[in-house]
XYZ file of C-alpha atoms in Angstrom:
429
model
C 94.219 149.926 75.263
C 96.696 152.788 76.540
C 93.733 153.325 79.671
C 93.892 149.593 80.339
C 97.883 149.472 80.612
C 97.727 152.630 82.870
C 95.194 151.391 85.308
C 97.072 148.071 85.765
C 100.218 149.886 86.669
C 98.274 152.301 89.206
C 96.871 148.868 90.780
C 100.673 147.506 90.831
C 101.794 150.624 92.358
C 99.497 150.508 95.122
C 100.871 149.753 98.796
C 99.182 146.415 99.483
C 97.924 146.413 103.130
C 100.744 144.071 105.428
C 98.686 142.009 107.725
C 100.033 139.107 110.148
C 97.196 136.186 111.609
C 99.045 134.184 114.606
C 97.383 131.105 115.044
C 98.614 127.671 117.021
C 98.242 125.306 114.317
C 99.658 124.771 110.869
C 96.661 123.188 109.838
C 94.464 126.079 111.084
C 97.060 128.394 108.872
C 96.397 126.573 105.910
C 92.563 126.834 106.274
C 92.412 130.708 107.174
C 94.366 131.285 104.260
C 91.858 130.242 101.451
C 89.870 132.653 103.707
C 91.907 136.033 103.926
C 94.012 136.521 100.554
C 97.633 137.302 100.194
C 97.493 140.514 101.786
C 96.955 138.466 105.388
C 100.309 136.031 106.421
C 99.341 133.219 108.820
C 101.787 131.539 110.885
C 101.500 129.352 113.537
C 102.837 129.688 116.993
C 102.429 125.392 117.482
C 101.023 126.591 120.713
C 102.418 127.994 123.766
C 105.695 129.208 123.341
C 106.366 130.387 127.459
C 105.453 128.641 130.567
C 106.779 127.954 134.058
C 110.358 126.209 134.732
C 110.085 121.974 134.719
C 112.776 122.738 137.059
C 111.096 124.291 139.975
C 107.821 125.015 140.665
C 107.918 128.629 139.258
C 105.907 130.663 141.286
C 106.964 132.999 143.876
C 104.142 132.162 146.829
C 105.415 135.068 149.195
C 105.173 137.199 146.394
C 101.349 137.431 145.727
C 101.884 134.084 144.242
C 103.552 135.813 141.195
C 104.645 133.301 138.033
C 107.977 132.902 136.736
C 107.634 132.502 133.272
C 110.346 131.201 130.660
C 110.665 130.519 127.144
C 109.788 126.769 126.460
C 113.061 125.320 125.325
C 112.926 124.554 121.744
C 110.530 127.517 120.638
C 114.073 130.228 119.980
C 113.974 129.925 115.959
C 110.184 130.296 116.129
C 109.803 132.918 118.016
C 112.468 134.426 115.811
C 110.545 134.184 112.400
C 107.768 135.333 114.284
C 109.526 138.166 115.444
C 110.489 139.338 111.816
C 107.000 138.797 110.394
C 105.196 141.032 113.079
C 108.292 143.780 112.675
C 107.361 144.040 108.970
C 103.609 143.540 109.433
C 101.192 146.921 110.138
C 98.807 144.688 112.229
C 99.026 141.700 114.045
C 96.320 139.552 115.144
C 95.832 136.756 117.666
C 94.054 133.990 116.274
C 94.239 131.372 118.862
C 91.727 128.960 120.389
C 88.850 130.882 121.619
C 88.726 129.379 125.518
C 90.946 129.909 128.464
C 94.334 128.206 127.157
C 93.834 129.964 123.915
C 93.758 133.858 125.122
C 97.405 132.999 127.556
C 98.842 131.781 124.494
C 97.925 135.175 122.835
C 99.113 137.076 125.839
C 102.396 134.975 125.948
C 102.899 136.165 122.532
C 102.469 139.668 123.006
C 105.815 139.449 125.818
C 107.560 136.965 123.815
C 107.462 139.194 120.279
C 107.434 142.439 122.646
C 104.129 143.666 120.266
C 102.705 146.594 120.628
C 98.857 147.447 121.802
C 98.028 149.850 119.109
C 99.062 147.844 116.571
C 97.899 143.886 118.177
C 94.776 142.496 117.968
C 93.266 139.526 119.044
C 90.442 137.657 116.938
C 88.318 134.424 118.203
C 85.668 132.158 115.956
C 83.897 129.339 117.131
C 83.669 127.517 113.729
C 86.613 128.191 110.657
C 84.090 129.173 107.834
C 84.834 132.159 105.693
C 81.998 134.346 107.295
C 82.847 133.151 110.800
C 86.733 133.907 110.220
C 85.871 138.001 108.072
C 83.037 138.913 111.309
C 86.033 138.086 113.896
C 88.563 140.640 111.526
C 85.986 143.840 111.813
C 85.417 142.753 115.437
C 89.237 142.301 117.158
C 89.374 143.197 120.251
C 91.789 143.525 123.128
C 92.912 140.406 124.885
C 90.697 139.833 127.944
C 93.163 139.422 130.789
C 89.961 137.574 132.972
C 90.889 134.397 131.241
C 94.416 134.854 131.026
C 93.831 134.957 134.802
C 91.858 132.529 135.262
C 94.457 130.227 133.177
C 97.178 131.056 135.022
C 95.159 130.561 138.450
C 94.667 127.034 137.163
C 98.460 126.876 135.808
C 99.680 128.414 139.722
C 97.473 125.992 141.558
C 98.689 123.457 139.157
C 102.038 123.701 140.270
C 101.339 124.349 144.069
C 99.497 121.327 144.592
C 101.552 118.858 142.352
C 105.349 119.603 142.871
C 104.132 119.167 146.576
C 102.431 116.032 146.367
C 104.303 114.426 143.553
C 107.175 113.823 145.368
C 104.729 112.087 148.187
C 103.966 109.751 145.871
C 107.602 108.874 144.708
C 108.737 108.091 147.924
C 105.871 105.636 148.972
C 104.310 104.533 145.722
C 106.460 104.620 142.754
C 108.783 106.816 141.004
C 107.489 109.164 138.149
C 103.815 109.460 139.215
C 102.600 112.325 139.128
C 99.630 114.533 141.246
C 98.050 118.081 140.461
C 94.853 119.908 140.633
C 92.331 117.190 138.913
C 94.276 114.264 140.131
C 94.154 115.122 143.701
C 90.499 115.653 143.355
C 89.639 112.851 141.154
C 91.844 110.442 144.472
C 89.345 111.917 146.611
C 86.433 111.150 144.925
C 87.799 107.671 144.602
C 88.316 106.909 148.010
C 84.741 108.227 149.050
C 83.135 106.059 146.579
C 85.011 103.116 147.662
C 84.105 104.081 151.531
C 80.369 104.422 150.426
C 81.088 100.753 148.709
C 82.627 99.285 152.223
C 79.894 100.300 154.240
C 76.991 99.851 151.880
C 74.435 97.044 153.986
C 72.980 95.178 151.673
C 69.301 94.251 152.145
C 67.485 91.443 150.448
C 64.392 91.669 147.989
C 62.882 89.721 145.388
C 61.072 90.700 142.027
C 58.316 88.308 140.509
C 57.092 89.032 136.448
C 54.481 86.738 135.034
C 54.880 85.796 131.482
C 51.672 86.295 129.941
C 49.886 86.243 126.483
C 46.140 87.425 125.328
C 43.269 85.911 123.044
C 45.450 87.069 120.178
C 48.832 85.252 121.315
C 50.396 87.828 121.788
C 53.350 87.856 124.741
C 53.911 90.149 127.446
C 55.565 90.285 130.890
C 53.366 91.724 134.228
C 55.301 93.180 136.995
C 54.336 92.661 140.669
C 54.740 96.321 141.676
C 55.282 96.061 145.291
C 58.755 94.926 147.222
C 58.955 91.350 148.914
C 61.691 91.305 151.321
C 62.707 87.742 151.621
C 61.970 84.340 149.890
C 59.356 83.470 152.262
C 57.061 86.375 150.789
C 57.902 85.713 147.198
C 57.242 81.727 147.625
C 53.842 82.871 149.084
C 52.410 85.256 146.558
C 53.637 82.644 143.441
C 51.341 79.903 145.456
C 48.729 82.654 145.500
C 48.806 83.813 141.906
C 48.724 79.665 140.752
C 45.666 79.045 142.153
C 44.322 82.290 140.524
C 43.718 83.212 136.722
C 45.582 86.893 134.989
C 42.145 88.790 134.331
C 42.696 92.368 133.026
C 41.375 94.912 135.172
C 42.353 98.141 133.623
C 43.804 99.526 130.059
C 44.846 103.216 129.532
C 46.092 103.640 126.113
C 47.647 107.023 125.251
C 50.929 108.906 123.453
C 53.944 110.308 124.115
C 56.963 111.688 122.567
C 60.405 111.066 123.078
C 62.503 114.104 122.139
C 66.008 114.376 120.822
C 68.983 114.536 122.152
C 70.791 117.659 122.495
C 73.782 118.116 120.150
C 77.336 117.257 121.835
C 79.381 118.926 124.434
C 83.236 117.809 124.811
C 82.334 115.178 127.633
C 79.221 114.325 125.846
C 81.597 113.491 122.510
C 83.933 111.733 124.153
C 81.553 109.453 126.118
C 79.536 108.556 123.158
C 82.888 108.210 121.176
C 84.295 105.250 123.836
C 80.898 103.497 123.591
C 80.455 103.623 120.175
C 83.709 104.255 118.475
C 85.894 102.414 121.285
C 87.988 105.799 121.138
C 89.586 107.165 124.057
C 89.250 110.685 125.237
C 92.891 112.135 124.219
C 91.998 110.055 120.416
C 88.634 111.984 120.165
C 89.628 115.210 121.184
C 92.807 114.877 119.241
C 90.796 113.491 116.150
C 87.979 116.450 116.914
C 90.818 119.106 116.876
C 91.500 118.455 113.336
C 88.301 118.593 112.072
C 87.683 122.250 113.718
C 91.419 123.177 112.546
C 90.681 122.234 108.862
C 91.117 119.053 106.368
C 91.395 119.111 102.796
C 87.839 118.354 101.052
C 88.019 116.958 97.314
C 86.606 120.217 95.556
C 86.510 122.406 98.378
C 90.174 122.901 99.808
C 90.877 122.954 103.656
C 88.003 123.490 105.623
C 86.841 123.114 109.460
C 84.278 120.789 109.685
C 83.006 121.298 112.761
C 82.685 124.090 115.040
C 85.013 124.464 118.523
C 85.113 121.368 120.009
C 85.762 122.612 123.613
C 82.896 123.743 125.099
C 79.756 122.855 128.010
C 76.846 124.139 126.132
C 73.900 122.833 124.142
C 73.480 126.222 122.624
C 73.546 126.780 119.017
C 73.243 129.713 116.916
C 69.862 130.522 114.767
C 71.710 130.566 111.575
C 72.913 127.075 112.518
C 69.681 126.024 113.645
C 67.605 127.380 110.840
C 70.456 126.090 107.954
C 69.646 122.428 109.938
C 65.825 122.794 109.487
C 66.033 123.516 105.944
C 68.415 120.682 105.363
C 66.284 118.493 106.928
C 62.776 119.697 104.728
C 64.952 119.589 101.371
C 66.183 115.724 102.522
C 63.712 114.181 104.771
C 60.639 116.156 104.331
C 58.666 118.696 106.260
C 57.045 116.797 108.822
C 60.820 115.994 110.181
C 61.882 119.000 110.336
C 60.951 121.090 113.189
C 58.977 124.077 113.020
C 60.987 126.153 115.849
C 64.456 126.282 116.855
C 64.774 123.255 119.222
C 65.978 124.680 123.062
C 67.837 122.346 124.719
C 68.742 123.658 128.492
C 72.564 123.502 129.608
C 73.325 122.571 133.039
C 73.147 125.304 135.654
C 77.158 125.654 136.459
C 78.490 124.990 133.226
C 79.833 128.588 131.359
C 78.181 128.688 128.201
C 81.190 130.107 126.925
C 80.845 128.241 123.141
C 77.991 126.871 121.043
C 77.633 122.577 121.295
C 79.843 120.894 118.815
C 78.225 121.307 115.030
C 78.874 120.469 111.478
C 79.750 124.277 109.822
C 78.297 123.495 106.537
C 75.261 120.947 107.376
C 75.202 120.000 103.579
C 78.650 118.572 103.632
C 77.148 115.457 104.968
C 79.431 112.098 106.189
C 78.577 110.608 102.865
C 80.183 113.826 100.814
C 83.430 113.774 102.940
C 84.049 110.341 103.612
C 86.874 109.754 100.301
C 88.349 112.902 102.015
C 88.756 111.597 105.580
C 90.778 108.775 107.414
C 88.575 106.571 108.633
C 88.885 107.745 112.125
C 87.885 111.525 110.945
C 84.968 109.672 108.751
C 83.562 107.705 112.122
C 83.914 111.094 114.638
C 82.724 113.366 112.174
C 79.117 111.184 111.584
C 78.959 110.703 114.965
C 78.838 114.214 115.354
C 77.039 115.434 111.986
C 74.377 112.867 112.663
C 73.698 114.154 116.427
C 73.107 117.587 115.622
C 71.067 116.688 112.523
C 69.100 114.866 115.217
C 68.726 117.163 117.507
C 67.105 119.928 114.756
C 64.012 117.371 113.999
C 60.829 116.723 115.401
C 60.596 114.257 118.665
C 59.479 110.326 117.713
C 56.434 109.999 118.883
C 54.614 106.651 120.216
C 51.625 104.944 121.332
C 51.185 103.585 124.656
C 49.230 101.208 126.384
C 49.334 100.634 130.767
C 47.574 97.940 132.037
C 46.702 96.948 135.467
C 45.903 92.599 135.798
C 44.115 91.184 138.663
C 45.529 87.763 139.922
C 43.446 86.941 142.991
C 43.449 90.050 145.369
C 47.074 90.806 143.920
C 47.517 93.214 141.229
C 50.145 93.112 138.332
C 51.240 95.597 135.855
C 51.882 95.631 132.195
C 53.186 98.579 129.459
C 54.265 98.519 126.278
C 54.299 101.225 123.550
C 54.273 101.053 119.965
C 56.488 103.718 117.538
C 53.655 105.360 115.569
C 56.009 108.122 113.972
C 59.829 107.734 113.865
C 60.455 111.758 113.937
C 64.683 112.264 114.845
C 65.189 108.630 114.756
C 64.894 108.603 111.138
C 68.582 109.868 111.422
C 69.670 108.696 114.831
C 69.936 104.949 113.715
């Protein structure tokens, strides 16, 4: 007994390790610390806390186009407690979003709180899971001025382009618009679409389908492959084809597959959220953002659903990948699941920066969550669970039949297919 009462005083006595986490969100502070114990303080920075002047435009364009940066009005008692937490804290790391937007907000910090390198670190994950959020702490790095940069490039250009034109548009369209870097653009675009729309020349064609049914009864429509200009052609070939009998001439019966689609990217989301969910963008992104940041789950605390939700890639990770396929044996069966790690090619420009938008623990399934979400969270977050489930199966496949009918010297064709094995649709209902 005398050891035992020793040992816990020796464990009292011990200097506990002083460690702050920075992060923009409260609700991303509440999830990182079930992760990191008591000996790590999160607090949030509720994102930026400097930026350039409402005032003026801010940046000195003589001057190598330097930024004049002030403290965003509002933000002095935050930057305050923050202040006193990384004074008494023996290491301070950045835990912002891990894009663009996210690493300026860390560099902000580090001249607002006046930190010091040696002792500052900054930390990224793409998904909030315990693992994901311990690999980033033995792997801090130093904050990568490229994209604080490139941010502020965007931020400068921002500014040089809309408190020029903005006031344009007050004086001859209305009072209060406004006009920047992506609405300038987006005008332009506009107004060449609706120049290619002027001077489009129409030109007249026709179509002609038979309806058309075999021995059996069964109905199917023939196309006329070919183009008729006018009503004079069309008129002529339907005088042709009712003097003539549909014989078949031709059948080619084959398969093919029809693989899945590729798990979401942000546009991807929020295009398949409007058509299906009747969301709008700033709703799904907003809705998205608290999934990654972290919602309380009945029996499992705050968690992040979902991995980061900004991003242009169809990329995902093998452990993601392989945890999918395994999912998918256990709760489908084998011949879903497929054998390989599905590759799904991102487009050419895009920066591959992030992995697509994921589930982070594939068994927590829409079903599990749903008494834990709002309704809006429960929608976005099957939309998105169900897609990537999708995407890690095997492709439908189907049987198909092409068919070539002689009416007269004119030829029509006929296809149809038939689904022989449902494969990824057995999930993407």
């Amino acid at each position: 007994m005398p050891a035992k009462i020793s040992e816990q005083k020796k464990q009292k006595g011990q200097k506990e390790p002083k460690n702050l986490v920075i992060v923009e969100s409260p609700a991303k502070a509440k999830t990182l610390k079930k992760f990191l114990g008591s000996s790590y303080k999160i607090e949030a920075s509720m994102g930026h806390v400097r930026d350039l002047p409402k005032s003026e435009m801010g940046v000195d364009i003589a001057n190598n186009f330097e930024p004049k940066y002030i403290t965003i009005r509002g933000k002095g008692e935050l930057l305050a407690k923050l202040r006193k937490a990384a004074k008494d804290a023996d290491t301070i790391y950045l835990a912002t979003d891990p894009d663009r937007e996210g690493e300026a907000i860390s560099w902000h910090l580090t001249h607002a709180l006046k930190l010091n390198d040696k002792n500052t670190k900054r930390i990224t994950f793409n998904e909030i899971t315990k693992t994901a959020v311990k690999n980033s702490i033995t792997e801090a790095r130093s904050i990568d001025m490229s994209l604080v940069d490139a941010q502020q490039a965007r931020r400068v250009l921002d500014r040089i382009v809309g408190y020029k034109i903005s006031p344009l548009l007050w004086s001859k369209v209305k009072k209060g618009l406004s006009a920047g870097r992506v609405q300038s653009v987006a005008l332009k675009i506009i107004c060449d679409r609706d120049a290619e729309i002027t001077n489009f020349v129409p030109v007249e064609y026709w179509t002609v389908s038979a309806k058309l049914s075999n021995k059996k009864n069964a109905r199917f429509i023939a196309k006329y492959p070919k183009e008729l200009h006018n009503k004079e052609e069309t008129d002529a070939l339907i005088a042709k084809c009712k003097d003539n009998p549909f014989v078949v001439a031709e059948i080619k019966r084959g398969e093919r597959t029809r693989k899945p689609r590729p798990p979401f990217t942000t546009s991807v989301l929020q295009q398949e959220a409007s058509k299906q969910l009747n969301f709008a963008s700033k709703k799904t992104m907003m809705i998205a953002q608290q999934l990654y940041e972290g919602v309380d789950v009945a029996g499992h605390g705050s968690i992040g659903l979902v991995s980061y939700i900004r991003t242009d890639s169809v990329r995902i990770s093998d452990e993601a990948s392989d945890a999918a396929r395994k999912f998918i044996k256990e709760n489908y069966g084998e011949k879903y699941s497929s054998l390989t790690k599905p590759e799904y090619k991102t487009k050419g420009r895009a920066q591959d920066a992030h992995e697509a938008i994921r589930p982070t623990y594939i068994d927590l399934t829409p079903a599990v969550v749903e008494s834990s979400l709002t309704k809006e969270q429960y929608k976005l977050y099957s939309l998105i669970w169900t897609r990537f489930i999708a995407s890690q199966m095997t492709p439908a496949l189907y049987a198909t039949v092409n068919a070539k009918i002689n009416c007269g010297d004119e030829i029509f064709k006929a296809s149809g297919s038939t689904l022989l094995f449902e494969g990824y649709k057995i999930a993407d209902k």
